[in-house]
Amino acid sequence: MKVKKLAAVLVSAIFMLLVIGCDKKEAQSDSKEVSQTSTQETAVKDDYVIKVGYGGSLCEAPVHIAYEKGYFEEQGINVELIKLNPGTGFDAITTGKVDVNFALLASLVDPLANGLPAKITTGVHTGCDKVLVKSDSGIESAKDFVGKKVGVASYTASPYIYLRRVLADNGVGVNVDNAEVEFVVYGAADLPLALENGAVDAIAMNDPTAYIAADEYGFVTLFDSAIDEPYNEQYCCSIYIRNEFLEEHPELAEKYTIAIQKASAWVQENPDETTQIQVDNEWVAGDAKANAEVLKTFNYIPSASGAYEAFGIVAKEMQEIGMISEDVNVEKLIENSFELFDGLPEEYK
């Protein structure tokens, strides 16, 4: 009888072990399937090819370097670089032709105030904008611009915004109701000749074309956002990303931002090699050595918070001088214009 009872117990124990074993295998199988599904979903997201807009300008160096030096690859992201015609960047973002783009911070304020579906994720560098005059113009300060005519590439261009801010900060009227300076639009390539021929008294331009014009015609650089305080501490260029892409691929957007930040830091340390890479790979036209001299006037210290602060300063001043509507709530505009990622390197937050 004891033998039978022992046998029954053993059979029961074996049965329980089999049941538990089957349950364990089943549980392991479910876990593995979930893990595979999760990996597959991540792979689909990671396989998305980020459409990167670029225009071929010198200050876009971090985009070029991130591609050439493997910073995109380091972040595990796939990119397609799409060359955009001048002035089409905002349309390209709005229509989804590109997911990310590179732009002057000041030029983003009004479009974002008017519904551009994008957010800024980091500042890239300071500098870029210059105001040139002829050596015999007699213009030596902001006050000397009263009654003068200034050539600009457009009324939304960063150099135009920069000069209006400088003039307003020095007591020169630039609002519609107290304008003391006349601004005239020319094609960017025509601005140096307009100044040389006396059609205008000054021109506001971006580098490197401003640097080239000053060198070729002997113009004097009167104002320079890379050098003049307090503008030299305010971010000029930035990365902005399409809202839909941000919502659908936040991890990729963050990784893209990190890649650009790291490339920016590399540019700061290696300006001569940077411009040589740009010219050799036909990202930028011109002479590598001359381009390097311009690049060295920029300060490539990537920062998300730095861009946020600079945007706030510029937006408030633009409203004061009538460049964005009085109805715009600037504080909300600042808040809604940024996506600040938690995963950025501490030194770039």
Coordinates of C-alpha atoms in Angstrom, one line a residue:
M1 CA 0.0 0.0 0.0
K2 CA 2.9 2.4 0.9
V3 CA 4.5 1.6 -2.5
K4 CA 1.3 2.4 -4.3
K5 CA 1.0 5.7 -2.4
L6 CA 4.6 6.6 -3.1
A7 CA 4.1 5.8 -6.8
A8 CA 1.0 7.9 -6.9
V9 CA 2.9 10.8 -5.3
L10 CA 5.8 10.4 -7.8
V11 CA 3.3 10.4 -10.8
S12 CA 1.6 13.4 -9.4
A13 CA 4.9 15.2 -8.9
I14 CA 6.1 14.3 -12.4
F15 CA 2.8 15.5 -13.8
M16 CA 3.1 18.8 -12.0
L17 CA 6.7 19.3 -13.2
L18 CA 5.5 18.7 -16.8
V19 CA 2.7 21.2 -16.4
I20 CA 5.0 23.8 -14.9
G21 CA 7.6 23.1 -17.6
C22 CA 5.0 23.5 -20.3
D23 CA 3.8 26.7 -18.7
K24 CA 7.3 28.0 -18.5
K25 CA 8.1 27.1 -22.1
E26 CA 4.8 28.8 -23.1
A27 CA 5.7 31.9 -21.1
Q28 CA 9.2 31.9 -22.6
S29 CA 7.7 31.6 -26.1
D30 CA 5.4 34.5 -25.5
S31 CA 8.2 36.7 -24.1
K32 CA 10.4 35.9 -27.1
E33 CA 7.6 36.7 -29.5
V34 CA 7.0 40.1 -27.7
S35 CA 10.7 40.8 -27.8
Q36 CA 10.8 40.0 -31.5
T37 CA 7.8 42.2 -32.2
S38 CA 9.3 45.0 -30.2
T39 CA 12.6 44.7 -32.1
Q40 CA 10.8 44.6 -35.4
E41 CA 8.9 47.7 -34.6
T42 CA 12.1 49.5 -33.6
A43 CA 13.8 48.3 -36.8
V44 CA 11.0 49.8 -38.8
K45 CA 11.4 53.2 -37.1
D46 CA 15.2 53.0 -37.3
D47 CA 15.0 52.2 -41.0
Y48 CA 13.1 55.5 -41.7
V49 CA 15.3 57.7 -43.9
I50 CA 15.4 61.2 -42.6
K51 CA 15.1 63.7 -45.4
V52 CA 17.7 66.5 -44.6
G53 CA 17.5 69.8 -46.4
Y54 CA 20.6 71.8 -47.2
G55 CA 21.4 74.8 -49.3
G56 CA 25.2 74.6 -49.8
S57 CA 26.1 77.4 -47.5
L58 CA 29.4 77.6 -45.6
C59 CA 27.8 77.8 -42.2
E60 CA 25.9 74.5 -42.8
A61 CA 29.2 72.8 -42.1
P62 CA 27.9 70.6 -39.3
V63 CA 25.4 69.0 -41.7
H64 CA 28.2 68.3 -44.2
I65 CA 30.6 67.1 -41.5
A66 CA 28.0 64.9 -39.8
Y67 CA 27.6 63.1 -43.2
E68 CA 31.3 63.0 -44.1
K69 CA 32.7 62.1 -40.7
G70 CA 30.1 59.5 -39.7
Y71 CA 28.2 61.2 -37.0
F72 CA 24.9 60.2 -38.5
E73 CA 26.1 56.6 -38.7
E74 CA 27.4 56.8 -35.1
Q75 CA 23.8 57.6 -34.0
G76 CA 22.4 54.8 -36.1
I77 CA 20.3 56.9 -38.3
N78 CA 19.7 56.9 -42.1
V79 CA 19.7 60.2 -43.9
E80 CA 19.1 61.5 -47.4
L81 CA 20.4 64.9 -48.1
I82 CA 18.2 67.0 -50.4
K83 CA 19.6 70.2 -52.0
L84 CA 17.1 73.0 -51.8
N85 CA 16.9 76.2 -53.9
P86 CA 17.4 79.5 -52.0
G87 CA 14.3 80.6 -50.1
T88 CA 12.4 77.3 -50.4
G89 CA 13.3 75.8 -47.0
F90 CA 10.1 76.7 -45.2
D91 CA 8.0 75.4 -48.1
A92 CA 10.0 72.1 -48.1
I93 CA 9.3 71.6 -44.4
T94 CA 5.6 72.5 -44.8
T95 CA 5.0 70.1 -47.7
G96 CA 7.1 67.3 -46.2
K97 CA 9.8 67.4 -48.9
V98 CA 12.3 67.5 -46.0
D99 CA 12.0 66.5 -42.3
V100 CA 14.8 68.7 -41.0
N101 CA 16.5 71.8 -42.2
F102 CA 19.1 74.4 -41.2
A103 CA 18.2 78.1 -40.9
L104 CA 19.1 81.4 -39.4
L105 CA 17.4 81.8 -36.1
A106 CA 16.1 85.3 -36.7
S107 CA 14.5 84.3 -40.0
L108 CA 12.5 81.6 -38.2
V109 CA 10.7 83.9 -35.8
D110 CA 8.0 85.3 -38.2
P111 CA 7.3 82.0 -40.0
L112 CA 6.9 80.2 -36.6
A113 CA 4.6 83.0 -35.4
N114 CA 2.5 82.4 -38.5
G115 CA 2.2 78.7 -38.2
L116 CA 5.2 77.0 -39.7
P117 CA 4.8 73.4 -38.6
A118 CA 8.2 72.9 -37.1
K119 CA 10.2 73.2 -33.9
I120 CA 13.8 74.3 -33.2
T121 CA 15.9 71.6 -31.4
T122 CA 19.3 73.3 -31.1
G123 CA 21.4 76.3 -31.8
V124 CA 24.5 75.6 -33.9
H125 CA 26.7 78.7 -34.0
T126 CA 26.9 82.5 -33.6
G127 CA 27.9 85.0 -36.3
C128 CA 26.9 85.2 -40.0
D129 CA 25.4 88.7 -40.5
K130 CA 27.4 91.7 -41.7
V131 CA 26.7 95.2 -42.8
L132 CA 29.1 96.7 -45.4
V133 CA 29.8 100.3 -46.5
K134 CA 32.3 101.9 -48.9
S135 CA 35.5 103.2 -47.3
D136 CA 34.7 106.7 -48.2
S137 CA 31.0 106.6 -47.3
G138 CA 31.3 108.7 -44.2
I139 CA 29.1 106.1 -42.4
E140 CA 30.8 105.2 -39.1
S141 CA 28.0 104.5 -36.7
A142 CA 24.4 103.6 -36.5
K143 CA 23.4 107.3 -36.2
D144 CA 25.0 107.9 -39.7
F145 CA 22.3 105.7 -41.3
V146 CA 19.6 108.3 -40.9
G147 CA 18.5 109.3 -44.3
K148 CA 20.5 106.5 -46.0
K149 CA 19.5 103.7 -48.3
V150 CA 20.4 100.1 -47.5
G151 CA 20.3 97.1 -49.9
V152 CA 19.1 93.8 -48.5
A153 CA 18.3 90.4 -50.1
S154 CA 14.8 90.2 -48.7
Y155 CA 12.6 91.7 -45.9
T156 CA 12.7 88.3 -44.1
A157 CA 16.5 87.7 -44.3
S158 CA 18.5 87.5 -41.2
P159 CA 21.0 90.4 -42.1
Y160 CA 18.0 92.7 -42.6
I161 CA 16.6 91.8 -39.2
Y162 CA 20.0 92.1 -37.7
L163 CA 20.6 95.6 -39.0
R164 CA 17.1 96.8 -38.0
R165 CA 17.9 95.5 -34.5
V166 CA 21.2 97.3 -34.4
L167 CA 19.7 100.6 -35.6
A168 CA 16.8 100.4 -33.1
D169 CA 19.2 99.6 -30.3
N170 CA 21.0 102.8 -31.1
G171 CA 18.0 105.0 -31.3
V172 CA 17.5 105.1 -35.1
G173 CA 13.9 104.8 -36.2
V174 CA 13.1 101.7 -38.1
N175 CA 9.4 101.2 -37.5
V176 CA 6.8 102.1 -40.2
D177 CA 5.7 105.1 -38.3
N178 CA 9.2 106.5 -37.6
A179 CA 11.4 105.1 -40.3
E180 CA 14.6 107.0 -40.7
V181 CA 16.3 104.5 -43.0
E182 CA 15.2 103.2 -46.4
F183 CA 15.6 99.5 -47.2
V184 CA 15.7 98.3 -50.9
V185 CA 15.6 94.7 -52.1
Y186 CA 18.2 93.4 -54.6
G187 CA 19.1 90.0 -55.7
A188 CA 21.8 88.6 -53.3
A189 CA 24.4 88.5 -56.1
D190 CA 23.6 92.1 -57.1
L191 CA 24.1 93.7 -53.7
P192 CA 27.9 94.3 -53.9
L193 CA 27.5 96.0 -57.3
A194 CA 24.6 98.1 -56.0
L195 CA 26.9 99.4 -53.2
E196 CA 29.9 99.9 -55.6
N197 CA 27.8 101.8 -58.1
G198 CA 26.3 104.1 -55.4
A199 CA 22.7 102.8 -55.8
V200 CA 22.7 102.2 -52.0
D201 CA 24.8 103.5 -49.1
A202 CA 25.2 100.2 -47.4
I203 CA 24.4 96.5 -47.8
A204 CA 23.4 93.8 -45.3
M205 CA 24.6 90.3 -46.2
N206 CA 25.5 86.8 -44.9
D207 CA 28.9 85.2 -44.9
P208 CA 30.7 84.0 -46.9
T209 CA 29.3 86.3 -49.6
A210 CA 29.8 89.3 -47.4
Y211 CA 33.4 88.4 -46.7
I212 CA 34.0 87.8 -50.4
A213 CA 32.4 91.2 -51.3
A214 CA 34.4 93.1 -48.7
D215 CA 37.6 91.5 -50.0
E216 CA 36.8 92.0 -53.7
Y217 CA 35.6 95.6 -53.5
G218 CA 37.4 96.8 -50.5
F219 CA 34.3 97.5 -48.5
V220 CA 34.4 98.2 -44.8
T221 CA 32.6 95.9 -42.4
L222 CA 30.7 98.3 -40.1
F223 CA 28.7 95.8 -38.1
D224 CA 29.4 92.1 -37.6
S225 CA 27.2 89.8 -35.6
A226 CA 30.1 87.4 -35.0
I227 CA 32.1 90.2 -33.2
D228 CA 29.8 93.0 -32.0
E229 CA 28.3 92.7 -28.5
P230 CA 25.8 91.6 -27.5
Y231 CA 24.9 89.9 -30.8
N232 CA 28.1 87.8 -30.8
E233 CA 26.7 85.8 -28.0
Q234 CA 23.3 85.1 -29.6
Y235 CA 22.9 82.0 -31.8
C236 CA 22.6 82.7 -35.4
C237 CA 21.9 79.3 -37.1
S238 CA 19.8 76.5 -35.8
I239 CA 18.2 73.1 -36.7
Y240 CA 14.5 73.0 -37.1
I241 CA 12.4 69.8 -37.5
R242 CA 9.0 69.2 -39.0
N243 CA 6.3 68.6 -36.4
E244 CA 4.9 65.5 -38.0
F245 CA 8.3 63.9 -38.1
L246 CA 8.9 64.9 -34.4
E247 CA 5.6 63.2 -33.4
E248 CA 6.2 60.0 -35.4
H249 CA 9.9 59.6 -34.9
P250 CA 11.0 61.4 -31.7
E251 CA 14.0 59.1 -31.1
L252 CA 15.3 59.8 -34.6
A253 CA 14.8 63.5 -34.2
E254 CA 16.8 63.4 -30.9
K255 CA 19.6 61.4 -32.5
Y256 CA 19.7 63.7 -35.5
T257 CA 20.1 66.7 -33.2
I258 CA 22.9 65.0 -31.2
A259 CA 24.7 64.1 -34.5
I260 CA 24.6 67.8 -35.5
Q261 CA 25.7 69.0 -32.1
K262 CA 28.7 66.7 -32.1
A263 CA 29.6 67.6 -35.7
S264 CA 29.3 71.3 -34.7
A265 CA 31.8 70.8 -31.9
W266 CA 34.2 69.1 -34.4
V267 CA 33.9 72.0 -36.8
Q268 CA 34.9 74.4 -34.0
E269 CA 38.1 72.4 -33.3
N270 CA 38.9 71.8 -37.0
P271 CA 37.9 74.8 -39.2
D272 CA 40.6 74.3 -41.8
E273 CA 39.9 70.6 -42.3
T274 CA 36.2 71.4 -42.4
T275 CA 36.4 73.8 -45.2
Q276 CA 38.7 71.6 -47.2
I277 CA 36.2 68.7 -46.8
Q278 CA 33.4 71.0 -47.9
V279 CA 35.2 72.1 -51.1
D280 CA 36.6 68.7 -51.9
N281 CA 33.2 67.1 -51.7
E282 CA 31.4 70.0 -53.5
W283 CA 29.2 70.9 -50.5
V284 CA 30.4 74.5 -50.8
A285 CA 32.0 76.5 -53.6
G286 CA 35.0 78.8 -53.3
D287 CA 38.5 78.6 -51.9
A288 CA 39.0 76.4 -48.8
K289 CA 41.5 78.7 -47.2
A290 CA 39.4 81.8 -47.6
N291 CA 36.4 79.9 -46.4
A292 CA 38.3 78.8 -43.3
E293 CA 39.0 82.4 -42.4
V294 CA 35.3 83.2 -42.4
L295 CA 34.4 80.0 -40.5
K296 CA 36.8 81.0 -37.8
T297 CA 34.8 84.1 -37.0
F298 CA 31.8 81.9 -36.1
N299 CA 31.5 80.3 -32.8
Y300 CA 30.4 76.7 -33.1
I301 CA 29.3 75.9 -29.6
P302 CA 26.0 73.9 -30.0
S303 CA 23.4 74.6 -27.4
A304 CA 19.6 74.0 -27.2
S305 CA 19.2 76.4 -24.3
G306 CA 21.4 79.0 -26.0
A307 CA 19.1 78.9 -29.0
Y308 CA 16.0 79.2 -26.8
E309 CA 17.4 82.3 -25.0
A310 CA 18.5 83.9 -28.3
F311 CA 15.2 83.3 -29.9
G312 CA 13.4 85.0 -27.0
I313 CA 15.6 88.0 -27.3
V314 CA 15.2 88.3 -31.1
A315 CA 11.4 87.7 -31.0
K316 CA 10.8 90.4 -28.4
E317 CA 12.9 92.9 -30.3
M318 CA 11.3 92.0 -33.6
Q319 CA 7.9 92.7 -32.1
E320 CA 9.1 96.0 -30.7
I321 CA 10.3 97.2 -34.1
G322 CA 7.1 96.0 -35.9
M323 CA 8.4 92.9 -37.6
I324 CA 5.9 90.6 -36.0
S325 CA 2.3 91.4 -35.0
E326 CA 1.5 93.0 -31.7
D327 CA -1.2 90.3 -31.3
V328 CA 1.5 87.6 -31.0
N329 CA 2.0 86.3 -27.5
V330 CA 5.8 86.1 -27.6
E331 CA 6.2 84.0 -24.5
K332 CA 3.9 81.3 -25.9
L333 CA 5.6 81.6 -29.3
I334 CA 9.0 80.9 -27.6
E335 CA 7.6 78.0 -25.7
N336 CA 5.8 76.5 -28.8
S337 CA 8.8 76.9 -31.1
F338 CA 11.1 74.5 -29.4
E339 CA 11.5 70.8 -28.7
L340 CA 14.1 70.4 -26.0
F341 CA 15.3 66.8 -25.7
D342 CA 16.3 65.2 -22.4
G343 CA 18.8 62.9 -24.0
L344 CA 21.2 65.6 -25.3
P345 CA 24.7 65.6 -24.0
E346 CA 24.8 67.8 -20.9
E347 CA 27.3 70.2 -22.5
Y348 CA 24.9 70.8 -25.4
K349 CA 21.6 71.1 -23.5

